[in-house]
Each structure stands twice: as C-alpha cells, then as structure tokens.
CSV table of C-alpha atoms and ligand atoms in Angstrom, one decimal:
chain,number,residue,atom,x,y,z
A,1,UNK,CA,-2.8,-8.3,-8.1
A,2,UNK,CA,0.0,-5.8,-7.9
A,3,UNK,CA,2.5,-5.7,-5.0
A,4,UNK,CA,3.2,-2.4,-3.3
A,5,UNK,CA,5.7,-2.1,-0.4
A,6,UNK,CA,4.4,-0.6,2.8
A,7,UNK,CA,7.4,1.2,4.1
A,8,UNK,CA,9.4,4.5,4.1
A,9,UNK,CA,12.8,2.6,4.4
A,10,UNK,CA,14.8,3.2,1.2
A,11,UNK,CA,17.0,0.1,1.7
A,12,UNK,CA,13.9,-2.1,1.9
A,13,UNK,CA,12.5,-0.3,-1.2
A,14,UNK,CA,15.7,-0.7,-3.2
A,15,UNK,CA,15.9,-4.4,-2.3
A,16,UNK,CA,12.3,-5.1,-3.1
A,17,UNK,CA,12.5,-3.2,-6.3
A,18,UNK,CA,15.5,-5.4,-7.4
A,19,UNK,CA,13.2,-8.5,-7.2
A,20,UNK,CA,11.3,-7.2,-10.2
A,21,UNK,CA,7.8,-7.4,-8.8
A,22,UNK,CA,7.4,-4.0,-7.1
A,23,UNK,CA,4.7,-1.8,-8.5
A,24,UNK,CA,4.5,1.0,-5.9
A,25,UNK,CA,5.1,2.1,-2.3
A,26,UNK,CA,2.9,3.4,0.4
A,27,UNK,CA,4.2,5.5,3.3
A,28,UNK,CA,2.5,7.0,6.3
A,29,UNK,CA,3.6,9.2,9.3
A,30,UNK,CA,4.2,6.1,11.4
A,31,UNK,CA,6.4,4.5,8.8
A,32,UNK,CA,8.4,7.7,8.3
A,33,UNK,CA,8.8,8.1,12.0
A,34,UNK,CA,10.0,4.5,12.3
A,35,UNK,CA,13.1,5.3,10.1
A,36,UNK,CA,13.9,8.4,12.2
A,37,UNK,CA,12.4,10.8,9.6
A,38,UNK,CA,12.4,14.6,10.3
A,39,UNK,CA,9.8,17.1,9.1
A,40,UNK,CA,12.5,19.1,7.2
A,41,UNK,CA,13.6,16.0,5.2
A,42,UNK,CA,10.1,14.6,4.4
A,43,UNK,CA,9.7,16.0,0.9
A,44,UNK,CA,13.3,15.1,-0.1
A,45,UNK,CA,12.8,11.6,1.2
A,46,UNK,CA,9.6,11.1,-0.8
A,47,UNK,CA,11.5,12.4,-3.9
A,48,UNK,CA,14.2,9.8,-3.3
A,49,UNK,CA,11.6,7.0,-3.0
A,50,UNK,CA,10.0,8.3,-6.3
A,51,UNK,CA,13.3,8.0,-8.0
A,52,UNK,CA,13.7,4.4,-7.0
A,53,UNK,CA,10.1,3.2,-7.6
A,54,UNK,CA,8.6,2.8,-11.1
A,55,UNK,CA,5.1,3.3,-9.9
A,56,UNK,CA,2.8,5.3,-7.5
A,57,UNK,CA,4.3,6.4,-4.2
A,58,UNK,CA,1.8,7.4,-1.5
A,59,UNK,CA,2.8,10.4,0.7
A,60,UNK,CA,0.4,11.2,3.5
A,61,UNK,CA,-0.9,14.7,4.4
A,62,UNK,CA,-1.5,15.4,8.1
A,63,UNK,CA,-3.4,18.6,7.3
A,64,UNK,CA,-6.8,18.8,9.0
A,65,UNK,CA,-9.0,21.2,7.1
A,66,UNK,CA,-10.1,20.9,3.4
A,67,UNK,CA,-8.2,24.1,2.4
A,68,UNK,CA,-5.0,23.0,4.2
A,69,UNK,CA,-5.3,19.5,2.8
A,70,UNK,CA,-5.7,20.8,-0.8
A,71,UNK,CA,-2.7,23.2,-0.3
A,72,UNK,CA,-0.6,20.4,1.2
A,73,UNK,CA,-1.8,17.9,-1.4
A,74,UNK,CA,-0.7,20.1,-4.3
A,75,UNK,CA,2.7,20.6,-2.7
A,76,UNK,CA,3.1,16.8,-2.2
A,77,UNK,CA,2.0,16.1,-5.8
A,78,UNK,CA,4.6,18.6,-7.1
A,79,UNK,CA,7.4,16.5,-5.6
A,80,UNK,CA,7.3,14.0,-8.5
A,81,UNK,CA,4.8,12.8,-11.1
A,82,UNK,CA,4.3,9.4,-9.4
A,83,UNK,CA,3.3,10.9,-6.0
A,84,UNK,CA,-0.1,9.9,-4.8
A,85,UNK,CA,-1.6,12.1,-2.0
A,86,UNK,CA,-2.6,9.8,0.9
A,87,UNK,CA,-5.5,11.1,3.1
A,88,UNK,CA,-7.2,9.5,6.1
A,89,UNK,CA,-11.0,9.3,5.4
A,90,UNK,CA,-13.1,12.1,6.9
A,91,UNK,CA,-15.4,14.9,5.9
A,92,UNK,CA,-12.6,17.3,5.3
A,93,UNK,CA,-10.5,14.9,3.3
A,94,UNK,CA,-13.5,13.8,1.2
A,95,UNK,CA,-14.0,17.5,0.2
A,96,UNK,CA,-10.3,17.9,-0.5
A,97,UNK,CA,-10.3,14.7,-2.6
A,98,UNK,CA,-13.0,16.2,-4.8
A,99,UNK,CA,-10.9,19.3,-5.5
A,100,UNK,CA,-7.6,17.4,-5.9
A,101,UNK,CA,-9.2,14.9,-8.2
A,102,UNK,CA,-10.6,17.7,-10.3
A,103,UNK,CA,-7.0,19.1,-10.5
A,104,UNK,CA,-5.8,15.7,-11.7
A,105,UNK,CA,-4.0,14.8,-8.4
A,106,UNK,CA,-4.3,11.1,-7.5
A,107,UNK,CA,-5.6,10.5,-3.9
A,108,UNK,CA,-5.2,7.3,-1.9
A,109,UNK,CA,-7.9,7.3,0.8
A,110,UNK,CA,-6.6,5.5,3.8
A,111,UNK,CA,-7.8,4.3,7.3
A,112,UNK,CA,-10.8,2.8,5.5
A,113,UNK,CA,-12.6,0.1,7.5
A,114,UNK,CA,-16.1,-0.1,6.0
A,115,UNK,CA,-17.9,-0.3,2.7
A,116,UNK,CA,-19.7,3.1,3.2
A,117,UNK,CA,-16.4,4.8,3.8
A,118,UNK,CA,-15.0,3.2,0.6
A,119,UNK,CA,-18.0,4.1,-1.5
A,120,UNK,CA,-17.9,7.7,-0.4
A,121,UNK,CA,-14.2,7.9,-1.2
A,122,UNK,CA,-14.7,6.5,-4.6
A,123,UNK,CA,-17.6,8.9,-5.3
A,124,UNK,CA,-15.4,11.8,-4.2
A,125,UNK,CA,-12.8,10.9,-6.8
A,126,UNK,CA,-10.2,8.8,-4.9
A,127,UNK,CA,-7.9,7.0,-7.3
A,128,UNK,CA,-7.0,4.4,-4.6
A,129,UNK,CA,-8.9,3.2,-1.6
A,130,UNK,CA,-6.9,1.5,1.3
A,131,UNK,CA,-9.0,-0.8,3.5
A,132,UNK,CA,-7.0,-2.2,6.5
A,133,UNK,CA,-7.0,-5.9,7.2
A,134,UNK,CA,-4.7,-6.6,10.1
A,135,UNK,CA,-6.0,-3.9,12.4
A,136,UNK,CA,-9.5,-5.3,12.1
A,137,UNK,CA,-8.1,-8.7,13.1
A,138,UNK,CA,-6.3,-7.0,16.0
A,139,UNK,CA,-9.6,-6.0,17.6
A,140,UNK,CA,-11.0,-9.5,17.3
A,141,UNK,CA,-13.0,-9.0,14.1
A,142,UNK,CA,-12.4,-10.6,10.7
A,143,UNK,CA,-10.2,-8.3,8.5
A,144,UNK,CA,-10.4,-10.5,5.5
A,145,UNK,CA,-14.2,-10.5,5.6
A,146,UNK,CA,-14.2,-6.7,6.0
A,147,UNK,CA,-12.0,-6.3,3.0
A,148,UNK,CA,-14.2,-8.7,0.9
A,149,UNK,CA,-17.3,-6.6,1.6
A,150,UNK,CA,-15.4,-3.5,0.5
A,151,UNK,CA,-14.1,-5.1,-2.7
A,152,UNK,CA,-17.5,-6.4,-3.6
A,153,UNK,CA,-19.2,-3.1,-3.0
A,154,UNK,CA,-16.6,-1.1,-5.0
A,155,UNK,CA,-16.6,-3.6,-7.9
A,156,UNK,CA,-20.4,-3.3,-8.2
A,157,UNK,CA,-20.2,0.2,-9.6
A,158,UNK,CA,-18.5,2.3,-12.3
A,159,UNK,CA,-17.4,5.5,-10.6
A,160,UNK,CA,-16.5,7.2,-13.9
A,161,UNK,CA,-12.8,7.1,-13.1
A,162,UNK,CA,-10.2,4.4,-12.3
A,163,UNK,CA,-10.4,3.4,-8.7
A,164,UNK,CA,-8.2,0.6,-7.3
A,165,UNK,CA,-8.4,-1.1,-4.0
A,166,UNK,CA,-5.1,-1.4,-2.0
A,167,UNK,CA,-5.4,-4.1,0.6
A,168,UNK,CA,-3.5,-2.5,3.5
A,169,UNK,CA,-2.4,-3.5,7.0
A,170,UNK,CA,-1.3,-6.8,5.5
A,171,UNK,CA,0.6,-9.0,8.0
A,172,UNK,CA,1.0,-12.4,6.3
A,173,UNK,CA,1.1,-14.4,3.1
A,174,UNK,CA,-2.5,-15.6,4.1
A,175,UNK,CA,-3.7,-12.0,3.9
A,176,UNK,CA,-2.0,-11.6,0.4
A,177,UNK,CA,-3.7,-14.8,-0.9
A,178,UNK,CA,-7.1,-13.7,0.5
A,179,UNK,CA,-6.8,-10.3,-1.1
A,180,UNK,CA,-5.9,-11.8,-4.5
A,181,UNK,CA,-8.7,-14.4,-4.3
A,182,UNK,CA,-11.3,-11.7,-3.8
A,183,UNK,CA,-9.9,-9.5,-6.6
A,184,UNK,CA,-8.2,-6.7,-4.6
A,185,UNK,CA,-6.2,-4.7,-7.2
A,186,UNK,CA,-3.1,-4.2,-5.0
A,187,UNK,CA,-1.7,-5.5,-1.7
A,188,UNK,CA,0.6,-3.1,0.1
A,189,UNK,CA,2.9,-5.4,2.1
A,190,UNK,CA,5.6,-4.6,4.8
A,191,UNK,CA,9.0,-5.9,3.9
A,192,UNK,CA,9.0,-8.7,6.4
A,193,UNK,CA,5.7,-10.0,5.2
A,194,UNK,CA,6.9,-9.7,1.6
A,195,UNK,CA,9.9,-11.8,2.3
A,196,UNK,CA,7.6,-14.4,3.9
A,197,UNK,CA,5.6,-14.4,0.7
A,198,UNK,CA,8.7,-15.7,-1.1
A,199,UNK,CA,9.1,-18.6,1.3
A,200,UNK,CA,7.4,-21.9,1.7
A,201,UNK,CA,8.5,-24.8,4.0
A,202,UNK,CA,8.3,-27.3,1.1
A,203,UNK,CA,10.4,-24.9,-1.1
A,204,UNK,CA,13.1,-24.9,1.7
A,205,UNK,CA,12.9,-28.7,2.1
A,206,UNK,CA,13.1,-29.2,-1.7
A,207,UNK,CA,16.1,-26.9,-2.0
A,208,UNK,CA,17.9,-28.7,0.8
A,209,UNK,CA,17.4,-32.0,-1.0
A,210,UNK,CA,18.6,-30.5,-4.3
A,211,UNK,CA,21.8,-29.3,-2.6
A,212,UNK,CA,22.4,-32.6,-0.8
A,213,UNK,CA,21.8,-34.6,-4.0
A,214,UNK,CA,24.1,-32.3,-6.0
A,215,UNK,CA,26.8,-33.0,-3.4
A,216,UNK,CA,26.4,-36.8,-4.2
A,217,UNK,CA,26.6,-36.0,-8.0
A,218,UNK,CA,29.9,-34.0,-7.4
A,219,UNK,CA,31.3,-36.9,-5.4
A,220,UNK,CA,30.2,-39.7,-7.7
B,301,G3P,O1,-0.4,1.7,4.9
B,301,G3P,C1,-0.7,1.6,6.2
B,301,G3P,C2,-1.2,0.3,6.7
B,301,G3P,O2,-0.8,-0.7,5.9
B,301,G3P,C3,-0.9,0.1,8.2
B,301,G3P,O3,-0.5,-1.2,8.5
B,301,G3P,O4,0.5,-2.9,10.1
B,301,G3P,O5,0.3,-0.5,10.8
B,301,G3P,O6,-1.7,-1.9,10.6
B,301,G3P,P1,-0.4,-1.6,10.1
C-alpha cells in the first residue's frame, strides 16, 4: 500500500516527503481553507505542491455542471503533469469523468461511501476512487467495513483501465492497518496520523532502554 498525505500544507508535505515514503498528496477545499488559502493563489499553490511531490497530487474542482467541471478539470490538469482532478461523486461529475478520462486526464472520485458509487466511478473512467473511513465511523457506522465492501467490489472486476482505491478520511494507524489488510492500494493520511504511524509505545520504551544502557556503557 502506498502512502499519500492528506493536506494542503507545504511544510507538512516537505517534511513527509523527506521521510522517503511519500507517494502522493490529496487536497480538498477544506484543507486549502485550513492553511488560509485564497482563490487567486490556488493554482500556484497546487503547482508548488507538484514541485515537491514525486507522485500524483489531487486538486479538487468545485464546479457543478459537467461542462464547467470539464473546463475546470482541463485547467487544473494543465498546472503540472502530476495533477489529478478530484471530483465529488454525482451525476454531473460522472459525466465529466468520462470526458476527462477520454482526454487522458486522471480523475480521483471523492466523497465515496458505497460500493455502487465506487463501481459507477470506475466504469466512468476514474483513475482513483476515494472511499471515506473516518466520516462513516463519525455517524456511528463501521468505516472499515464500508471500505472493505468497496475494495472487494472494485477488485472483482477489470474496468479496462488502471483504477486504484485511496482509503481516505483516515484518522489512525488502525485505519491504515485495516486498509492495507484488505488490499486498498493507497491510504491518504493526515500529517498527525502519519506521525502516529511511525510511533509505537514499545518502540519508545525500547529506545529509552537503549539510551539508558548506553549511558552505562559510556560510564563503565
Ligand atoms: O481527502 C479528504 C478526506 O480524507 C477527508 O478526511 O478527516 O475530513 O474526514 P476527513
């Protein structure tokens, strides 16, 4: 499973990229707003992320009609070769995905919560599908079970084009493990949760013991 970072924060992206395991980035309007992003600077900001990341960078369109989505998607795709156009699932975005995919523009279909949504996205030509995990947990359902249904349904078929599942709305190392166990292709993880993936209480305990014992060696 590949790791993407779910953020629009360049400092976080540069730091995670330095760890050597970062394969891509996903952004959305909420994440861009969280860093104080302005409309005028959006395309430049995506270009800067694309310079830092050696892999796909999802930039979301907020257009509502198929024609507007296609127009916006083409503009976003022209920012850099590694831009992926992110679209929330719906009738208009499915139609736009078909056109964009025929043009060779990669689409990441987001806000996916069910297997039928995922199957439709794959059939329309989406290069990536992003089922959400944490937001399903948030409403008292089982986000991991929902992701597993989607992964199994997508893996049952050949869509005639590469189609990878990005486990999104990841909140914890447990979500990462569950996504990997079921064969999700990618997990897009917020920086805080990614840092937690590096940690383990027994690693911390073992490190403290190494340090204490090395002090004894130095003083022997
Ligand atoms: O890529 C967007 C998705 O990961 C959202 O996550 O934490 O806002 O549910 P969250």
